[in-house]
Coordinates of C-alpha atoms and ligand atoms in Angstrom, one line a residue:
M1 CA 24.8 -16.2 13.0
K2 CA 21.7 -17.0 14.9
T3 CA 19.6 -19.8 13.5
D4 CA 16.6 -17.6 13.0
F5 CA 18.6 -15.0 11.0
L6 CA 16.4 -13.6 8.2
W7 CA 18.3 -14.1 5.0
G8 CA 16.4 -13.0 1.9
G9 CA 15.9 -10.5 -0.8
A10 CA 14.3 -7.1 -1.2
I11 CA 12.1 -5.4 -3.9
A12 CA 9.5 -2.6 -3.9
A13 CA 6.1 -2.7 -5.5
H14 CA 6.5 0.1 -8.0
Q15 CA 9.9 -1.2 -9.3
V16 CA 8.6 -4.7 -10.0
E17 CA 4.9 -5.2 -10.1
G18 CA 3.8 -3.3 -13.2
A19 CA 0.1 -3.7 -13.7
W20 CA -0.2 0.0 -13.0
Q21 CA -3.9 0.1 -13.7
T22 CA -5.0 -3.4 -13.0
D23 CA -8.0 -4.1 -10.7
G24 CA -8.6 -0.5 -10.0
K25 CA -5.1 0.6 -9.0
G26 CA -4.6 4.4 -9.0
I27 CA -1.8 6.4 -10.4
S28 CA 1.2 6.7 -8.1
I29 CA 4.0 9.3 -8.1
A30 CA 6.2 6.6 -9.6
D31 CA 3.8 6.3 -12.6
V32 CA 4.7 9.8 -13.7
M33 CA 8.5 9.3 -13.7
T34 CA 10.0 8.7 -17.1
A35 CA 13.1 6.6 -17.8
G36 CA 16.5 8.2 -17.5
T37 CA 20.1 7.1 -17.6
K38 CA 23.3 7.6 -15.6
N39 CA 23.7 10.9 -17.3
Q40 CA 20.2 12.0 -17.9
A41 CA 17.8 12.5 -15.0
R42 CA 14.3 10.9 -15.0
K43 CA 11.6 13.5 -15.8
I44 CA 8.6 14.0 -13.4
T45 CA 5.8 14.8 -15.7
D46 CA 2.5 16.6 -15.0
G47 CA 0.3 13.5 -15.2
V48 CA 0.8 10.6 -17.5
L49 CA 1.6 12.1 -20.9
P50 CA 1.3 10.5 -24.3
G51 CA 4.6 9.8 -26.1
E52 CA 6.6 9.5 -22.8
Y53 CA 7.9 6.2 -21.6
Y54 CA 7.2 5.2 -18.0
P55 CA 9.1 2.1 -17.1
N56 CA 7.3 1.4 -13.8
H57 CA 4.0 0.9 -15.6
E58 CA 5.0 -2.5 -16.7
G59 CA 7.9 -3.1 -14.2
I60 CA 8.9 -6.7 -14.6
D61 CA 5.4 -7.9 -14.3
F62 CA 5.8 -9.3 -10.8
H63 CA 2.1 -8.8 -10.4
G64 CA 1.4 -11.4 -13.1
R65 CA 4.4 -13.7 -12.5
Y66 CA 4.9 -13.7 -8.7
K67 CA 4.2 -17.4 -8.3
E68 CA 7.1 -18.2 -10.6
D69 CA 9.3 -15.7 -8.9
V70 CA 8.5 -16.8 -5.3
K71 CA 9.3 -20.4 -6.3
M72 CA 12.7 -19.3 -7.4
F73 CA 13.2 -17.3 -4.1
A74 CA 12.2 -20.5 -2.3
E75 CA 14.8 -22.4 -4.3
M76 CA 17.5 -20.1 -2.9
G77 CA 16.1 -20.8 0.5
F78 CA 14.9 -17.3 1.3
K79 CA 13.7 -16.9 4.9
C80 CA 12.0 -13.6 4.1
L81 CA 11.1 -11.3 1.2
R82 CA 11.0 -7.6 1.8
T83 CA 8.6 -5.8 -0.5
S84 CA 6.1 -3.0 -0.2
I85 CA 2.4 -2.6 -0.5
A86 CA 1.4 -0.3 -3.3
W87 CA -0.7 2.3 -1.5
T88 CA -2.6 2.9 -4.8
R89 CA -3.8 -0.7 -5.1
I90 CA -5.5 -0.3 -1.7
F91 CA -6.6 3.4 -1.8
P92 CA -6.3 4.4 -5.5
N93 CA -6.6 8.1 -4.8
G94 CA -5.4 8.0 -1.2
D95 CA -8.4 9.8 0.3
E96 CA -11.2 7.3 -0.2
A97 CA -13.3 6.1 2.8
E98 CA -13.2 2.5 1.8
P99 CA -10.3 0.3 0.5
N100 CA -10.2 -1.4 -2.9
E101 CA -10.9 -5.1 -2.2
A102 CA -9.2 -6.3 -5.4
G103 CA -5.9 -4.7 -4.2
L104 CA -6.2 -6.2 -0.8
Q105 CA -6.8 -9.6 -2.3
F106 CA -3.6 -9.4 -4.4
Y107 CA -1.5 -9.0 -1.3
D108 CA -3.4 -11.8 0.5
D109 CA -2.5 -14.1 -2.4
L110 CA 1.1 -12.9 -2.6
F111 CA 1.6 -13.4 1.2
D112 CA -0.1 -16.8 1.2
E113 CA 2.2 -17.9 -1.6
L114 CA 5.3 -16.7 0.3
L115 CA 4.2 -18.4 3.5
R116 CA 3.4 -21.6 1.7
H117 CA 7.1 -21.6 0.8
D118 CA 8.1 -20.7 4.4
I119 CA 9.1 -17.2 3.3
E120 CA 8.2 -14.4 5.8
P121 CA 6.9 -11.2 4.2
V122 CA 8.7 -8.0 5.5
I123 CA 6.6 -5.1 4.5
T124 CA 7.4 -1.5 3.8
L125 CA 4.4 0.8 3.9
A126 CA 5.8 3.7 2.0
H127 CA 8.4 3.0 -0.7
F128 CA 8.2 6.0 -3.0
E129 CA 4.7 5.2 -4.3
M130 CA 2.1 7.5 -2.8
P131 CA -1.1 8.3 -4.8
Y132 CA -0.5 11.0 -7.3
H133 CA -3.9 12.4 -6.5
L134 CA -2.7 13.3 -3.0
V135 CA 0.0 15.5 -4.6
K136 CA -2.3 17.3 -6.9
Q137 CA -5.1 17.7 -4.4
Y138 CA -3.3 18.3 -1.2
G139 CA 0.3 19.1 -2.0
G140 CA 1.7 15.8 -0.7
W141 CA 3.5 15.8 2.6
R142 CA 3.3 19.6 2.8
N143 CA -0.1 18.9 4.2
R144 CA -1.0 17.7 7.7
K145 CA -3.9 15.8 6.2
M146 CA -1.4 13.2 4.9
I147 CA -0.9 11.9 8.4
D148 CA -4.5 10.7 8.5
F149 CA -4.5 9.4 4.9
F150 CA -1.4 7.4 5.5
T151 CA -2.4 6.1 8.9
T152 CA -5.7 4.9 7.5
F153 CA -3.9 3.0 4.8
A154 CA -1.4 1.5 7.2
V155 CA -4.1 0.5 9.8
T156 CA -6.2 -1.1 7.0
V157 CA -3.3 -3.3 5.8
M158 CA -2.1 -4.1 9.3
K159 CA -5.5 -5.3 10.3
R160 CA -5.9 -7.3 7.1
Y161 CA -2.5 -9.0 7.3
K162 CA -2.1 -9.2 11.1
D163 CA -1.6 -12.9 11.0
K164 CA 0.6 -13.0 7.9
V165 CA 3.1 -10.2 8.5
K166 CA 5.1 -9.5 11.6
Y167 CA 7.9 -7.2 10.4
W168 CA 6.8 -3.7 9.1
L169 CA 8.8 -0.7 8.0
T170 CA 7.2 2.7 7.8
F171 CA 9.0 5.1 5.4
N172 CA 11.7 3.8 3.1
E173 CA 14.9 5.9 3.3
I174 CA 13.2 8.8 4.9
N175 CA 16.4 10.7 5.1
N176 CA 16.8 10.9 1.3
Q177 CA 14.8 14.1 1.3
R178 CA 17.6 16.0 3.0
I179 CA 19.2 15.9 -0.5
L180 CA 17.6 19.2 -1.5
D181 CA 19.0 20.0 -4.9
N182 CA 17.8 16.9 -6.7
P183 CA 14.0 16.9 -7.2
L184 CA 14.0 13.1 -7.3
Y185 CA 14.2 12.8 -3.6
S186 CA 11.6 15.3 -2.4
W187 CA 9.3 13.9 -5.0
T188 CA 9.7 10.2 -4.1
N189 CA 9.8 10.7 -0.3
S190 CA 7.1 13.4 0.0
G191 CA 5.4 14.2 -3.3
I192 CA 7.0 17.7 -3.2
L193 CA 8.5 19.7 -6.0
Y194 CA 10.0 22.9 -4.6
A195 CA 8.8 26.2 -5.9
E196 CA 11.1 29.2 -6.5
D197 CA 10.0 30.9 -3.3
D198 CA 10.2 27.7 -1.1
D199 CA 12.6 27.6 1.8
K200 CA 13.6 24.1 0.8
L201 CA 15.0 23.2 4.2
E202 CA 12.1 24.5 6.2
T203 CA 9.6 22.7 3.8
M204 CA 11.6 19.5 4.1
Y205 CA 11.6 19.5 7.9
Q206 CA 7.9 20.2 8.1
A207 CA 7.1 17.3 5.7
A208 CA 9.5 15.1 7.7
H209 CA 7.7 16.1 10.9
Y210 CA 4.4 15.0 9.6
Q211 CA 6.0 11.7 8.5
F212 CA 7.5 11.2 12.0
V213 CA 4.1 11.7 13.5
A214 CA 2.5 9.3 11.0
S215 CA 5.2 6.7 11.6
A216 CA 4.8 7.0 15.4
S217 CA 1.0 6.8 15.1
I218 CA 1.4 3.6 13.1
V219 CA 3.6 2.1 15.7
I220 CA 1.0 2.9 18.4
E221 CA -1.9 1.7 16.3
G222 CA 0.0 -1.4 15.1
K223 CA 0.7 -2.6 18.6
K224 CA -3.0 -2.5 19.3
I225 CA -3.7 -4.7 16.3
N226 CA -1.0 -7.2 17.1
P227 CA 1.3 -6.7 20.1
D228 CA 3.8 -9.1 18.4
F229 CA 4.3 -6.7 15.4
Q230 CA 7.9 -5.4 15.0
I231 CA 7.7 -2.0 13.4
G232 CA 10.9 -0.3 12.2
C233 CA 12.1 2.7 10.2
V234 CA 14.5 2.8 7.2
L235 CA 17.7 4.8 7.1
A236 CA 19.7 5.1 3.9
A237 CA 22.9 4.5 5.7
T238 CA 25.9 6.3 4.1
P239 CA 28.9 6.8 6.3
N240 CA 30.6 10.2 5.9
Y241 CA 34.3 10.0 6.2
P242 CA 36.6 13.1 6.6
L243 CA 39.2 13.1 3.8
T244 CA 41.9 14.5 6.1
S245 CA 42.7 15.1 9.7
D246 CA 42.0 18.9 9.2
P247 CA 39.6 19.5 12.1
E248 CA 37.3 21.3 9.6
D249 CA 37.0 18.0 7.7
I250 CA 36.3 16.1 10.9
L251 CA 33.6 18.5 11.9
L252 CA 32.1 18.5 8.4
A253 CA 31.9 14.7 8.4
Q254 CA 30.3 14.7 11.8
R255 CA 27.7 17.3 10.6
E256 CA 26.9 15.2 7.6
D257 CA 26.4 12.1 9.7
D258 CA 24.3 14.1 12.2
Q259 CA 22.0 15.3 9.4
Q260 CA 21.4 11.8 8.3
L261 CA 21.1 10.4 11.8
F262 CA 18.6 13.2 12.7
F263 CA 16.0 10.9 11.2
T264 CA 16.8 7.8 13.2
D265 CA 17.3 10.0 16.3
V266 CA 13.6 11.0 16.1
H267 CA 12.3 7.5 15.2
V268 CA 14.3 5.8 17.9
R269 CA 14.4 8.4 20.7
G270 CA 11.0 10.0 20.1
H271 CA 12.1 13.6 20.3
Y272 CA 14.1 16.1 18.2
P273 CA 17.9 16.5 18.8
K274 CA 18.8 19.8 20.5
R275 CA 21.2 20.8 17.8
F276 CA 18.4 20.9 15.3
I277 CA 16.1 22.8 17.5
K278 CA 18.8 25.4 17.9
E279 CA 19.3 25.6 14.2
W280 CA 15.6 26.1 13.6
E281 CA 15.5 28.9 16.1
R282 CA 18.5 30.5 14.4
R283 CA 16.9 30.3 11.0
G284 CA 13.6 31.6 12.4
Y285 CA 11.6 28.5 11.4
H286 CA 8.2 28.0 12.9
F287 CA 6.7 24.6 12.4
D288 CA 3.2 23.2 12.7
M289 CA 4.1 21.0 15.6
T290 CA 1.5 20.5 18.3
E291 CA 1.7 19.2 21.9
A292 CA -0.2 16.1 20.8
D293 CA 2.4 15.5 18.1
V294 CA 5.2 15.6 20.7
D295 CA 3.4 13.0 22.8
I296 CA 2.8 10.8 19.8
L297 CA 6.5 10.9 18.9
K298 CA 7.4 9.9 22.4
A299 CA 5.0 7.0 22.5
G300 CA 5.6 5.6 19.1
T301 CA 9.3 4.8 18.9
V302 CA 10.4 2.0 16.6
D303 CA 11.3 -1.6 17.6
Y304 CA 14.3 -1.9 15.2
I305 CA 16.3 0.1 12.7
G306 CA 16.1 -0.9 9.0
I307 CA 19.1 0.2 7.0
T308 CA 19.9 0.3 3.3
Y309 CA 23.6 0.2 2.6
Y310 CA 25.3 0.6 -0.7
L311 CA 28.2 3.1 -0.4
S312 CA 30.1 5.6 1.7
N313 CA 30.8 9.2 1.1
T314 CA 34.0 11.2 1.8
V315 CA 33.8 14.9 2.5
S316 CA 36.3 17.7 2.7
V317 CA 36.7 21.5 2.8
R318 CA 40.2 21.2 1.4
P319 CA 40.6 23.1 -1.9
E320 CA 43.0 20.5 -3.3
A321 CA 40.5 17.6 -2.8
E322 CA 39.0 16.2 -6.0
R323 CA 35.3 17.2 -6.0
L324 CA 33.0 14.6 -7.4
N325 CA 30.3 17.1 -8.1
D326 CA 27.8 14.3 -7.7
E327 CA 24.8 15.3 -9.7
L328 CA 22.6 12.8 -7.9
L329 CA 23.4 14.1 -4.4
G330 CA 24.1 17.7 -5.3
N331 CA 26.5 18.0 -2.5
E332 CA 29.7 20.0 -3.3
T333 CA 31.6 18.8 -0.2
I334 CA 31.7 15.2 -1.5
V335 CA 35.2 14.3 -2.7
A336 CA 36.9 11.3 -4.2
N337 CA 38.2 8.7 -1.7
P338 CA 41.5 7.3 -2.9
Y339 CA 41.1 4.1 -1.0
V340 CA 37.8 2.7 -2.6
E341 CA 36.7 1.8 -6.1
S342 CA 33.4 2.7 -7.6
T343 CA 30.7 1.0 -9.7
E344 CA 29.9 2.1 -13.3
W345 CA 27.2 4.4 -11.7
G346 CA 29.8 6.1 -9.5
W347 CA 28.7 4.4 -6.2
S348 CA 31.7 3.7 -4.0
I349 CA 32.3 0.1 -3.1
D350 CA 33.1 0.0 0.6
P351 CA 32.3 -3.2 2.5
I352 CA 34.2 -2.1 5.7
G353 CA 31.9 0.9 5.7
L354 CA 29.1 -1.5 6.5
R355 CA 30.8 -2.8 9.6
Y356 CA 31.8 0.7 10.6
Y357 CA 28.2 2.0 10.3
L358 CA 26.6 -1.0 12.0
N359 CA 28.9 -0.3 15.0
L360 CA 28.1 3.4 14.9
L361 CA 24.3 2.7 15.0
N362 CA 24.7 0.1 17.7
N363 CA 26.7 2.4 19.9
R364 CA 24.2 5.2 19.4
Y365 CA 20.9 3.3 19.8
E366 CA 21.4 -0.2 21.0
L367 CA 18.5 -1.5 19.0
P368 CA 18.3 -4.5 16.6
I369 CA 19.3 -3.6 13.1
F370 CA 17.9 -5.2 9.9
I371 CA 19.9 -4.7 6.7
V372 CA 16.9 -4.4 4.4
E373 CA 19.0 -3.5 1.3
N374 CA 22.5 -4.1 0.1
G375 CA 23.3 -4.9 -3.5
F376 CA 25.4 -4.3 -6.6
G377 CA 24.0 -2.5 -9.6
Y378 CA 25.8 -3.8 -12.6
A379 CA 25.3 -4.0 -16.4
D380 CA 25.2 -7.8 -16.5
R381 CA 26.2 -9.6 -19.7
F382 CA 23.5 -12.1 -20.8
E383 CA 24.9 -14.9 -23.1
D384 CA 23.2 -18.1 -24.0
G385 CA 20.8 -18.0 -21.1
R386 CA 23.6 -17.4 -18.6
V387 CA 25.0 -14.5 -16.6
H388 CA 28.4 -15.0 -15.0
D389 CA 28.1 -12.2 -12.4
Q390 CA 31.3 -12.9 -10.5
E391 CA 31.5 -9.1 -9.6
R392 CA 28.2 -9.3 -7.8
I393 CA 29.3 -12.4 -5.9
E394 CA 32.5 -10.6 -4.9
Y395 CA 30.6 -7.5 -3.8
L396 CA 28.0 -9.4 -1.7
N397 CA 30.6 -11.8 -0.3
Q398 CA 32.7 -8.9 1.0
H399 CA 29.7 -7.1 2.5
I400 CA 28.3 -10.3 4.2
T401 CA 31.8 -10.9 5.6
Q402 CA 31.9 -7.5 7.2
M403 CA 28.3 -7.9 8.5
K404 CA 29.4 -11.2 10.1
L405 CA 32.4 -9.5 11.8
A406 CA 30.0 -6.8 13.2
V407 CA 27.8 -9.5 14.6
E408 CA 30.3 -12.2 15.7
V409 CA 33.2 -10.0 16.8
D410 CA 31.6 -6.6 17.7
G411 CA 28.4 -8.0 19.1
V412 CA 26.0 -5.9 16.9
D413 CA 22.4 -7.3 16.9
V414 CA 21.7 -7.7 13.2
I415 CA 18.5 -9.7 12.7
G416 CA 18.4 -10.0 8.9
Y417 CA 19.9 -9.2 5.6
T418 CA 18.0 -8.8 2.3
V419 CA 19.7 -8.4 -1.0
W420 CA 18.3 -5.5 -3.0
G421 CA 16.7 -6.3 -6.2
C422 CA 16.9 -10.1 -5.8
I423 CA 15.2 -10.2 -9.2
D424 CA 16.2 -7.4 -11.6
P425 CA 14.0 -4.4 -10.9
I426 CA 13.6 -1.1 -12.6
S427 CA 16.3 1.2 -11.2
F428 CA 14.9 3.8 -8.8
T429 CA 17.3 6.6 -9.5
T430 CA 17.7 6.2 -13.3
G431 CA 14.6 4.2 -14.4
E432 CA 16.9 1.8 -16.3
M433 CA 16.8 -2.0 -16.6
K434 CA 20.5 -1.9 -17.4
K435 CA 21.5 -1.3 -13.8
R436 CA 20.7 -4.8 -12.6
Y437 CA 20.9 -6.2 -9.1
G438 CA 19.3 -9.6 -9.2
F439 CA 20.2 -13.2 -8.7
I440 CA 17.5 -13.7 -11.4
Y441 CA 17.9 -12.0 -14.7
V442 CA 14.8 -10.5 -16.4
D443 CA 14.8 -10.3 -20.1
R444 CA 13.8 -6.6 -20.6
D445 CA 15.9 -3.7 -21.7
N446 CA 15.9 0.1 -21.2
D447 CA 13.3 0.6 -23.9
G448 CA 10.9 -1.9 -22.3
K449 CA 11.6 -4.6 -25.0
G450 CA 12.2 -8.3 -24.1
T451 CA 10.2 -11.4 -23.2
L452 CA 10.3 -10.8 -19.4
N453 CA 11.5 -14.4 -19.1
R454 CA 13.5 -15.2 -16.0
Y455 CA 17.0 -16.8 -15.9
R456 CA 19.2 -17.8 -12.9
K457 CA 22.5 -16.0 -12.8
D458 CA 25.7 -17.6 -11.3
S459 CA 25.0 -15.6 -8.0
F460 CA 21.7 -17.5 -7.7
E461 CA 23.5 -20.8 -6.8
W462 CA 26.1 -18.9 -4.7
Y463 CA 23.4 -17.2 -2.5
R464 CA 21.5 -20.5 -2.1
H465 CA 24.7 -21.9 -0.6
V466 CA 25.2 -18.8 1.7
V467 CA 21.6 -19.2 3.0
R468 CA 21.8 -23.0 3.4
T469 CA 25.0 -22.7 5.5
N470 CA 23.7 -19.7 7.4
G471 CA 26.5 -17.6 6.0
K472 CA 29.1 -20.0 7.3
S473 CA 30.8 -20.8 4.1
L474 CA 31.4 -18.0 1.7
R475 CA 33.4 -18.2 -1.5
Ligands
BG6_1 C1 17.5 2.5 -2.6 C2 16.0 2.3 -2.8 O1 17.7 3.8 -2.6 O2 18.4 2.0 -3.5 C3 15.6 1.3 -3.9 O3 15.3 2.0 -1.6 C4 16.6 1.5 -5.0 O4 14.3 1.6 -4.2 C5 18.0 1.1 -4.5 O5 16.3 0.7 -6.1 C6 19.1 1.1 -5.6 O6 19.0 2.3 -6.3 P1 19.0 2.3 -7.9 O7 18.8 3.6 -8.3 O8 20.3 1.7 -8.3 O9 17.8 1.4 -8.3

């Protein structure tokens, strides 16, 4: 691995910071999501309601304890920390003319603390936390006005932190919203809850178009602020395997991959793939898409591709295949893969899928790739101040091994690797604490009880070793 390889960890503001109303912060879309479980979906409520429990309000109090946490990241030797800037700390409602100075100051302090420890901040601009006001007032990303609101926010923080942050990411997992039958994804990506009479697909593509234009505008504006900026996109990278050699299965898997890669195609190539233009014509879709938009997309292509990688999917049309009926994804073609195991939350464990997909992306785009999330959600056992999380070590070890093969054998240009939830965060999909990812255990449970004290798990020392040896020596 190159000596400047960016080993580190990843978190997102709304899943860790808490302090949901501190220093003038506004309500975000994450602040109206209740806690759920593996079997019970999080509710999205109409405002913050009394009697409901909203786990993101307190998070793990990273806002109050970041100095202690950054010190532990430094102890592990992190070269970088990926986190997001909570839009609502900077523009509490999203449509103000002037930013909130107290919010800006918080990130100045956080970034200074990181840099003092030689940890480079890698910053996501939109990680499921847009201002709730923009949903109520404007309909979220249904509305073209969002392009200006979001660009104003992005330009404000890019100017403010131009000498502190080099790596930026525009929209986290922008492709999640193609999962149309689970409201979680249209909500967190775009602030949209579909109405009965919505053509979901058409609405989704229109919202995505506005986001593509916003992302490209930010690339264009960002380069004016600091030509050294590296600005990337984020793809939730989930390989789709055909279950059998039935040509229908092969075509289905390719179609699933194409729908996912549609998003990186636009970010990287700066125009829409022909297959989708054909599909829109067939369906009679007419989008609000101007000539100026087309020029912006062309001019604002990304410098690198950020990916999050957790699992692979297997798909099939075959009637005998065992359907997973995955409630989270709502996709009936997803079937069990007899060759991989799954986590307690039903996510397949497929390290080779990471190598496969890195190669696929490299072949398609030939751009640097940053693995901005990979991690193992597990119900850790906390005993006498210790967590023996050998399962996490195994998972990460296997994935890093496959990443190294992609780099050293296949020649893929991977510039960094950040482990998701390096300190236990609130789970995004379920709102639980029980689904833990960290090297650092946080004493808090699903009901929000606990001291919030931090403890090093066994994986803490293991990852310190990985970083110190630049991934050379893995157990
Ligand atoms: C990614 C998100 O989808 O996966 C993170 O970018 C999220 O925000 C992570 O936390 C893991 O998902 P979960 O539901 O296990 O927290």
